[in-house]
PDB file of C-alpha atoms in Angstrom:
ATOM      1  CA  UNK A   9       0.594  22.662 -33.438  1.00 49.00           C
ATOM      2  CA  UNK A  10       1.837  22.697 -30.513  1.00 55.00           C
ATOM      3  CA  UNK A  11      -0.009  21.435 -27.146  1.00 57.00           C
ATOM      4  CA  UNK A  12      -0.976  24.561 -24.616  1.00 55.00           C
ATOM      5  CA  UNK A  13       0.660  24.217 -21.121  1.00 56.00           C
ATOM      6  CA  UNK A  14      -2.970  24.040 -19.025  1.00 57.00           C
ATOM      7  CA  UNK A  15      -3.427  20.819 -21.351  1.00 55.00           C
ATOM      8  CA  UNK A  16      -0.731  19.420 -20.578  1.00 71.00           C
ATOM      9  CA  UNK A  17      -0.625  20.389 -16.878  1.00 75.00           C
ATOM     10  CA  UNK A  18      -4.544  19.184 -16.894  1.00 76.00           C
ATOM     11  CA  UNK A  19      -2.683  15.610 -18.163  1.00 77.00           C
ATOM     12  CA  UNK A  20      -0.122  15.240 -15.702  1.00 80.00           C
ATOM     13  CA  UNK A  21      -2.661  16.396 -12.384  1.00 78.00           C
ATOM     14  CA  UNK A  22      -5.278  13.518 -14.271  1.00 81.00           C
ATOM     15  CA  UNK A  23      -2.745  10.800 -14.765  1.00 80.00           C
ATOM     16  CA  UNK A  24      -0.970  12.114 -10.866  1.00 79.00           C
ATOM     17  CA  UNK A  25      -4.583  11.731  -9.237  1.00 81.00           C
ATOM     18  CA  UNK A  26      -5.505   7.771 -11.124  1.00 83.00           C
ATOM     19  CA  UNK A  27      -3.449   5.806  -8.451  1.00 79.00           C
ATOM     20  CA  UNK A  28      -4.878   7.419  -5.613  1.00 78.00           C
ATOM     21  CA  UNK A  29      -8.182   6.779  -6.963  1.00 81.00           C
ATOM     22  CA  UNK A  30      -7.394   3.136  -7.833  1.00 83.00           C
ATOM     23  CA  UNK A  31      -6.362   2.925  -4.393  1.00 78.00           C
ATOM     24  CA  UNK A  32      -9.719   4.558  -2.507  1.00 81.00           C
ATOM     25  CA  UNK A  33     -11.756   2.504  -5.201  1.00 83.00           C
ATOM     26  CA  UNK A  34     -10.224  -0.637  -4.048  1.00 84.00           C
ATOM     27  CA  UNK A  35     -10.949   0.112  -0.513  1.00 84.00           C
ATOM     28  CA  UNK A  36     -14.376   1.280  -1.282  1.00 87.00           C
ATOM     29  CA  UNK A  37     -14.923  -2.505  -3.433  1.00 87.00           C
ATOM     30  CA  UNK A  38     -13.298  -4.445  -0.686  1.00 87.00           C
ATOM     31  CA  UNK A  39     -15.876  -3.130   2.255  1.00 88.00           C
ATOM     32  CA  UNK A  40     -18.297  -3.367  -0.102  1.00 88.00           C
ATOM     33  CA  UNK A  41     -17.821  -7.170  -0.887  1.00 88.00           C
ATOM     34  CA  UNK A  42     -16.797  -7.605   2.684  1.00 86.00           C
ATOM     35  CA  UNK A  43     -20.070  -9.667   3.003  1.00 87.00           C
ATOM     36  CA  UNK A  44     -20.035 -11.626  -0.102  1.00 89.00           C
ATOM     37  CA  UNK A  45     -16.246 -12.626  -0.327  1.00 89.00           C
ATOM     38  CA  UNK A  46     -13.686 -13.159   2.110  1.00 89.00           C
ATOM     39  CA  UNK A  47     -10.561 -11.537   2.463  1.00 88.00           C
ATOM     40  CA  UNK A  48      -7.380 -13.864   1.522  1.00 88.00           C
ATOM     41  CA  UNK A  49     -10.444 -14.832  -1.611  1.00 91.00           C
ATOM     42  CA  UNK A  50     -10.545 -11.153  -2.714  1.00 88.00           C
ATOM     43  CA  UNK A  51      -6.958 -10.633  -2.627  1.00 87.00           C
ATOM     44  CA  UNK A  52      -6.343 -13.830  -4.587  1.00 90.00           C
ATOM     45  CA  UNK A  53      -8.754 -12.647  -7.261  1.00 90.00           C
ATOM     46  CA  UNK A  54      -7.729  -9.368  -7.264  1.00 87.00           C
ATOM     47  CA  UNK A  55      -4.217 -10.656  -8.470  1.00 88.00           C
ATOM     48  CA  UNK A  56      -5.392 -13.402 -10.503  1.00 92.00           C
ATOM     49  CA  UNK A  57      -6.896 -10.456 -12.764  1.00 92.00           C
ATOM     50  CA  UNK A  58      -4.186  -7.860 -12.219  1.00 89.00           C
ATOM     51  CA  UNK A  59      -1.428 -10.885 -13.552  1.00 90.00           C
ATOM     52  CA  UNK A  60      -4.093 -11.287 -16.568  1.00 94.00           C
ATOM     53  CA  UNK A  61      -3.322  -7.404 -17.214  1.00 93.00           C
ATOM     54  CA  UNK A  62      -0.038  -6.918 -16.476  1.00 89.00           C
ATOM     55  CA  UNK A  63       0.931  -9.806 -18.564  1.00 92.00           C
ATOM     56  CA  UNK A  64       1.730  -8.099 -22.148  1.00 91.00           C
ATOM     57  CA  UNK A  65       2.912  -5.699 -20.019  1.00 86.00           C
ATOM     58  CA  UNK A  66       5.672  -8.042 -18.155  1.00 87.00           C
ATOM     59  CA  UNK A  67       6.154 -10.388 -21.020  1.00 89.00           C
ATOM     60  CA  UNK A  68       8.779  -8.269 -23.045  1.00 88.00           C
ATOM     61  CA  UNK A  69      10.967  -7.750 -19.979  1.00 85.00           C
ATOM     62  CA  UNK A  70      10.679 -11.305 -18.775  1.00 87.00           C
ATOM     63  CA  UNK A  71      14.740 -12.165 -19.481  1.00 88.00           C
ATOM     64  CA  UNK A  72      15.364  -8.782 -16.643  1.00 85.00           C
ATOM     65  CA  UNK A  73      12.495 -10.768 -14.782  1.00 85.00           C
ATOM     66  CA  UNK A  74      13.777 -14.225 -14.768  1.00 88.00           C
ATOM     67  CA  UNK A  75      17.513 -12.725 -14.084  1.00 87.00           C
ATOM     68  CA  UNK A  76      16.464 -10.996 -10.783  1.00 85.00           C
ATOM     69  CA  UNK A  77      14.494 -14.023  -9.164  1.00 87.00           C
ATOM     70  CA  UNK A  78      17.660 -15.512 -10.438  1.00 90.00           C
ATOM     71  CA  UNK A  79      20.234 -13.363  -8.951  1.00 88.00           C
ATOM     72  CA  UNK A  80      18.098 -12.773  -5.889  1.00 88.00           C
ATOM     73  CA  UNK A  81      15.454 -14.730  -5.013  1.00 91.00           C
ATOM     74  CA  UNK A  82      14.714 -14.190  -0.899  1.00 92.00           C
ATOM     75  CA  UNK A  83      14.130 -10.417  -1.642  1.00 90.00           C
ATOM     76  CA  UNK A  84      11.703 -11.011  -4.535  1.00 90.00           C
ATOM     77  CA  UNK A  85      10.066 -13.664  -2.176  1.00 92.00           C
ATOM     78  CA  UNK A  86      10.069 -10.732   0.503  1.00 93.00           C
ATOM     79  CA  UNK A  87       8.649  -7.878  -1.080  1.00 91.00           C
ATOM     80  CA  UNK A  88       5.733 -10.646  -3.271  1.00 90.00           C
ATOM     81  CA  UNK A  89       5.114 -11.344   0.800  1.00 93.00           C
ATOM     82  CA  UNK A  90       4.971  -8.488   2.078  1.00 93.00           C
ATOM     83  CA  UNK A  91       2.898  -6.752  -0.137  1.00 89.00           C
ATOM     84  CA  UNK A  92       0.951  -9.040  -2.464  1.00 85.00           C
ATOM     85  CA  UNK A  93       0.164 -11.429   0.456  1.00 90.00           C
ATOM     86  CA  UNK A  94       0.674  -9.476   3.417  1.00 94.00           C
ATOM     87  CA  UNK A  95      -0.532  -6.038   3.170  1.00 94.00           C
ATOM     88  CA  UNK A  96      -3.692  -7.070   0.873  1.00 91.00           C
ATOM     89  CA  UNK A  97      -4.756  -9.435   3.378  1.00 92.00           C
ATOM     90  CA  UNK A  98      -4.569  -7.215   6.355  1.00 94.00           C
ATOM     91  CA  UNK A  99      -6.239  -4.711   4.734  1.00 92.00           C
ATOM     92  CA  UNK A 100      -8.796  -6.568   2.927  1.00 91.00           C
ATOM     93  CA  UNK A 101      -9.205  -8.811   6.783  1.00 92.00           C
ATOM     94  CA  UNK A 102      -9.126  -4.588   8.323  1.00 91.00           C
ATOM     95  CA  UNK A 103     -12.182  -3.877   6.084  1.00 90.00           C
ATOM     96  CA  UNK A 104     -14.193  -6.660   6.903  1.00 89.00           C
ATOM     97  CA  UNK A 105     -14.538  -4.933  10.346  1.00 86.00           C
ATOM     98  CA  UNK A 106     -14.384  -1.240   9.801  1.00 85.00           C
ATOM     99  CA  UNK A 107     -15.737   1.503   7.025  1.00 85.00           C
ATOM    100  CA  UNK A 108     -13.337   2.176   3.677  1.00 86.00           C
ATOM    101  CA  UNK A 109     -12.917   6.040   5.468  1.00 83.00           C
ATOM    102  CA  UNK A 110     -11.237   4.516   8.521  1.00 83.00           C
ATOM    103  CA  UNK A 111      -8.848   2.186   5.992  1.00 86.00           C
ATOM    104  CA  UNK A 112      -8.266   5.113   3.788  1.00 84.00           C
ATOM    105  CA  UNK A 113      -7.442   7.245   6.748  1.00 83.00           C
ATOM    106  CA  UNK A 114      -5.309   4.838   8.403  1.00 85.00           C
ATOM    107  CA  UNK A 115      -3.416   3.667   5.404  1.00 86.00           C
ATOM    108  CA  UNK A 116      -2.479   7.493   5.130  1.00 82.00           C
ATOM    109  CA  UNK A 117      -0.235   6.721   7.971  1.00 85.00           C
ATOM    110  CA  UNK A 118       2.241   4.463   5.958  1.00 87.00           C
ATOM    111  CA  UNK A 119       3.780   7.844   4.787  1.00 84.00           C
ATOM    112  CA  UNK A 120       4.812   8.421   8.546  1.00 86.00           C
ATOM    113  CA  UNK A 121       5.693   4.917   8.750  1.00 90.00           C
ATOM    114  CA  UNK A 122       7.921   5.127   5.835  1.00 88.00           C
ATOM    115  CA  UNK A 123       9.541   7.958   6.946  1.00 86.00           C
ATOM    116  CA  UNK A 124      10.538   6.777  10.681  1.00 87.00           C
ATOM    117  CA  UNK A 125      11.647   3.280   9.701  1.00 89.00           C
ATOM    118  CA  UNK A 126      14.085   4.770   7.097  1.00 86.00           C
ATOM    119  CA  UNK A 127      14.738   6.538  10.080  1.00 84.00           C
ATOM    120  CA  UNK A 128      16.049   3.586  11.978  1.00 85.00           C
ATOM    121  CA  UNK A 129      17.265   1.256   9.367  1.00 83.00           C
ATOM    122  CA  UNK A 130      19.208   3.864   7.311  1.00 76.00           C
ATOM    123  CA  UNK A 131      19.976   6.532   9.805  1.00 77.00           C
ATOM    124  CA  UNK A 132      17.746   8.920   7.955  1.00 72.00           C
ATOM    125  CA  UNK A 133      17.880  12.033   9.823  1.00 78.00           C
ATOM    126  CA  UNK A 134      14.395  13.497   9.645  1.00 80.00           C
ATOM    127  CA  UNK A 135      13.920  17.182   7.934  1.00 83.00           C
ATOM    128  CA  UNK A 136      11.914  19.598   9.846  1.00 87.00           C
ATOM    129  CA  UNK A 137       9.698  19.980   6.716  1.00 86.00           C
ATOM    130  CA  UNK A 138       9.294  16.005   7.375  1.00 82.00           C
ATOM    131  CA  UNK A 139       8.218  16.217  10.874  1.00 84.00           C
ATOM    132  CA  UNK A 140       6.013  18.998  10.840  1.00 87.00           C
ATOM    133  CA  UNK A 141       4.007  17.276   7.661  1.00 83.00           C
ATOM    134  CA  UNK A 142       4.237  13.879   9.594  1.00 83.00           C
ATOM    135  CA  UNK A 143       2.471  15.861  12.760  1.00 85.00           C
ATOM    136  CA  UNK A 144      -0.075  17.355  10.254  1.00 86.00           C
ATOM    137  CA  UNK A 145      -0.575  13.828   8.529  1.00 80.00           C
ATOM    138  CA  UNK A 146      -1.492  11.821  11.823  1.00 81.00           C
ATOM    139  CA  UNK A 147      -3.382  14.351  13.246  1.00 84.00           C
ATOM    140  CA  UNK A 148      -5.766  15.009   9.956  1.00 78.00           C
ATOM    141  CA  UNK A 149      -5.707  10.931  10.495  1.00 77.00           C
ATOM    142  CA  UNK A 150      -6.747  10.756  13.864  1.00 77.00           C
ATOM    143  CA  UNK A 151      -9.495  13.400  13.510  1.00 78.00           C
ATOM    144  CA  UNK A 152     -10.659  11.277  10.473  1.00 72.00           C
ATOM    145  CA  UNK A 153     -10.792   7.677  12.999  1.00 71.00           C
ATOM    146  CA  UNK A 154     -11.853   9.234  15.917  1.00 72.00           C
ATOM    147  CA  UNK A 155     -15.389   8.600  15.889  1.00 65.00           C
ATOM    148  CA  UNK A 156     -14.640   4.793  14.550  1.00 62.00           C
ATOM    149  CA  UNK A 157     -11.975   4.536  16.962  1.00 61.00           C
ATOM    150  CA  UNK A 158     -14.790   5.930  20.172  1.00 63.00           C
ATOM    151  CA  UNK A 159     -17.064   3.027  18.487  1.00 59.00           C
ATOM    152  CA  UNK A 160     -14.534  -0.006  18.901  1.00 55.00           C
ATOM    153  CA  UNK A 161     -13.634   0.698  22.329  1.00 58.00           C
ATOM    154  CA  UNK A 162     -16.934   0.620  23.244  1.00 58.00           C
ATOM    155  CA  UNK A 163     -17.978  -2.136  21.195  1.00 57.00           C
ATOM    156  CA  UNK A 164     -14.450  -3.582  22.587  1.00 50.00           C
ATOM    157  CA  UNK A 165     -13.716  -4.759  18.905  1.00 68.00           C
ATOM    158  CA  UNK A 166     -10.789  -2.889  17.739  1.00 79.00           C
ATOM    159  CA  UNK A 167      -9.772  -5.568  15.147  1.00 85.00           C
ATOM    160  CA  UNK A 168     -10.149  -3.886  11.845  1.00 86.00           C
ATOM    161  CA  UNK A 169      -8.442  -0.502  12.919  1.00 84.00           C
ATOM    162  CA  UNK A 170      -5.750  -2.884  14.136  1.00 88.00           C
ATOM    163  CA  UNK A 171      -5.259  -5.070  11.301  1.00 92.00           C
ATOM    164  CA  UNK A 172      -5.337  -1.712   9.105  1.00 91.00           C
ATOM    165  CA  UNK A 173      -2.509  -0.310  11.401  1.00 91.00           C
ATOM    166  CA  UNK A 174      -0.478  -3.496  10.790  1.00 95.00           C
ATOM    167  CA  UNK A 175      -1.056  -3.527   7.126  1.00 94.00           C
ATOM    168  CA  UNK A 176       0.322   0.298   7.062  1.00 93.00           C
ATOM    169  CA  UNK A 177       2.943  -1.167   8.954  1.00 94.00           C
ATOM    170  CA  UNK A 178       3.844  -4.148   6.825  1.00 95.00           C
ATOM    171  CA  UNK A 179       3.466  -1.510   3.406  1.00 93.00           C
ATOM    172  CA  UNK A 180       5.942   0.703   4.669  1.00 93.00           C
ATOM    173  CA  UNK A 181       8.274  -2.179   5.636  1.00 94.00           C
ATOM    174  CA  UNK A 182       7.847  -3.125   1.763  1.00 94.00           C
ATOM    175  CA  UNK A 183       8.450   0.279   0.550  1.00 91.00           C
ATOM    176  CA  UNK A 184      11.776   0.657   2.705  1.00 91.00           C
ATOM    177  CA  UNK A 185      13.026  -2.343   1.400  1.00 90.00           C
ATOM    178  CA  UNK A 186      11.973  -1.947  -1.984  1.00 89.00           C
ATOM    179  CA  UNK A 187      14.217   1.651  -1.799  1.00 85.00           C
ATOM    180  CA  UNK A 188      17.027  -0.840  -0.062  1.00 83.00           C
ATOM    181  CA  UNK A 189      16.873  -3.078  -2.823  1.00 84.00           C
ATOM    182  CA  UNK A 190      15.914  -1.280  -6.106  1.00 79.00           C
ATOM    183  CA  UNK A 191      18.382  -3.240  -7.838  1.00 64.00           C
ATOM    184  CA  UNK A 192      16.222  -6.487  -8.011  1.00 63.00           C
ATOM    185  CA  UNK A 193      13.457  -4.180  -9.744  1.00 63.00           C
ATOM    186  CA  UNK A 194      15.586  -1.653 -11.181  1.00 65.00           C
ATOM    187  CA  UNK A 195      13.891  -3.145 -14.971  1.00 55.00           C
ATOM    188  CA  UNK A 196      10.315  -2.098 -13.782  1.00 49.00           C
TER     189      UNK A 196
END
């Protein structure tokens, strides 16, 4: 029998809505621990148990593996850096100082950030569509920070909005360069 087309819609908006849950969830569980376990601690754990995971997963395609660190290792040392190292520890460091909302909110800016530094590195032209959804996209942001952003400047501590900002920064610098060199990961 065959499957109706609302189930299988229903399936594809379910698994389509998992990683941005998986992402908010980790924010929410790193300010929550923000207390109990430090930030480079949390991201070390949190890929000591994601490599326990992804292991039967990454096992069968471990010649492909072993043939791009081979072939070239400084990008697969660049993009490990910049986002396994990098990005988790800015974020993780961002929400030891500011609520899971304001990361959330200001991660949401990497799209914009992805979509101006292909600008300048490629010589992207932006689409209109593009800009008008990147003016929607910070302003929904900044109405979403405001009130955290009024707090820090009067508490004068603006360090976990700012080491948020980086780490959208350093994620979209990953995901450019993971688009400028898909052929070291073209086997994932």
């Amino acid at each position: 029998m065959p499957k109706s087309p609302r189930l299988n819609s229903v399936g594809v908006f379910l698994v389509a809505a998992l990683g941005p849950l998986m992402w908010a969830g980790n924010f929410v569980v790193a300010r929550a621990l923000h207390e109990a376990i430090e930030p480079f601690q949390l991201n070390y754990l949190r890929w000591v148990v994601a490599g326990i995971v992804l292991l039967p997963f990454t096992v069968r395609n471990w010649p492909q593996i072993a043939a791009a660190w081979a072939s070239h290792p400084l990008q697969m040392l660049a993009l490990g850096f910049l986002s396994v190292t990098l990005f988790n520890w800015l974020v993780y460091s961002g929400l030891h100082h500011s609520p899971a909302s304001t990361g959330g909110a200001i991660f949401a800016l990497s799209a914009l950030l992805i979509l101006f530094i292909s600008q300048v590195w490629h010589g992207r032209r932006l689409q209109a569509c593009e800009i008008l959804g990147a003016v929607i996209a910070f302003s929904g942001a900044t109405l979403m920070v405001w009130q955290d952003v009024k707090w820090a400047i009067v508490d004068t501590s603006i360090w976990g909005p700012s080491l948020l900002l980086a780490g959208s920064f350093i994620w979209a610098i990953y995901t450019v360069c993971l688009r400028r060199w898909i052929e070291v990961v073209r086997f994932v």
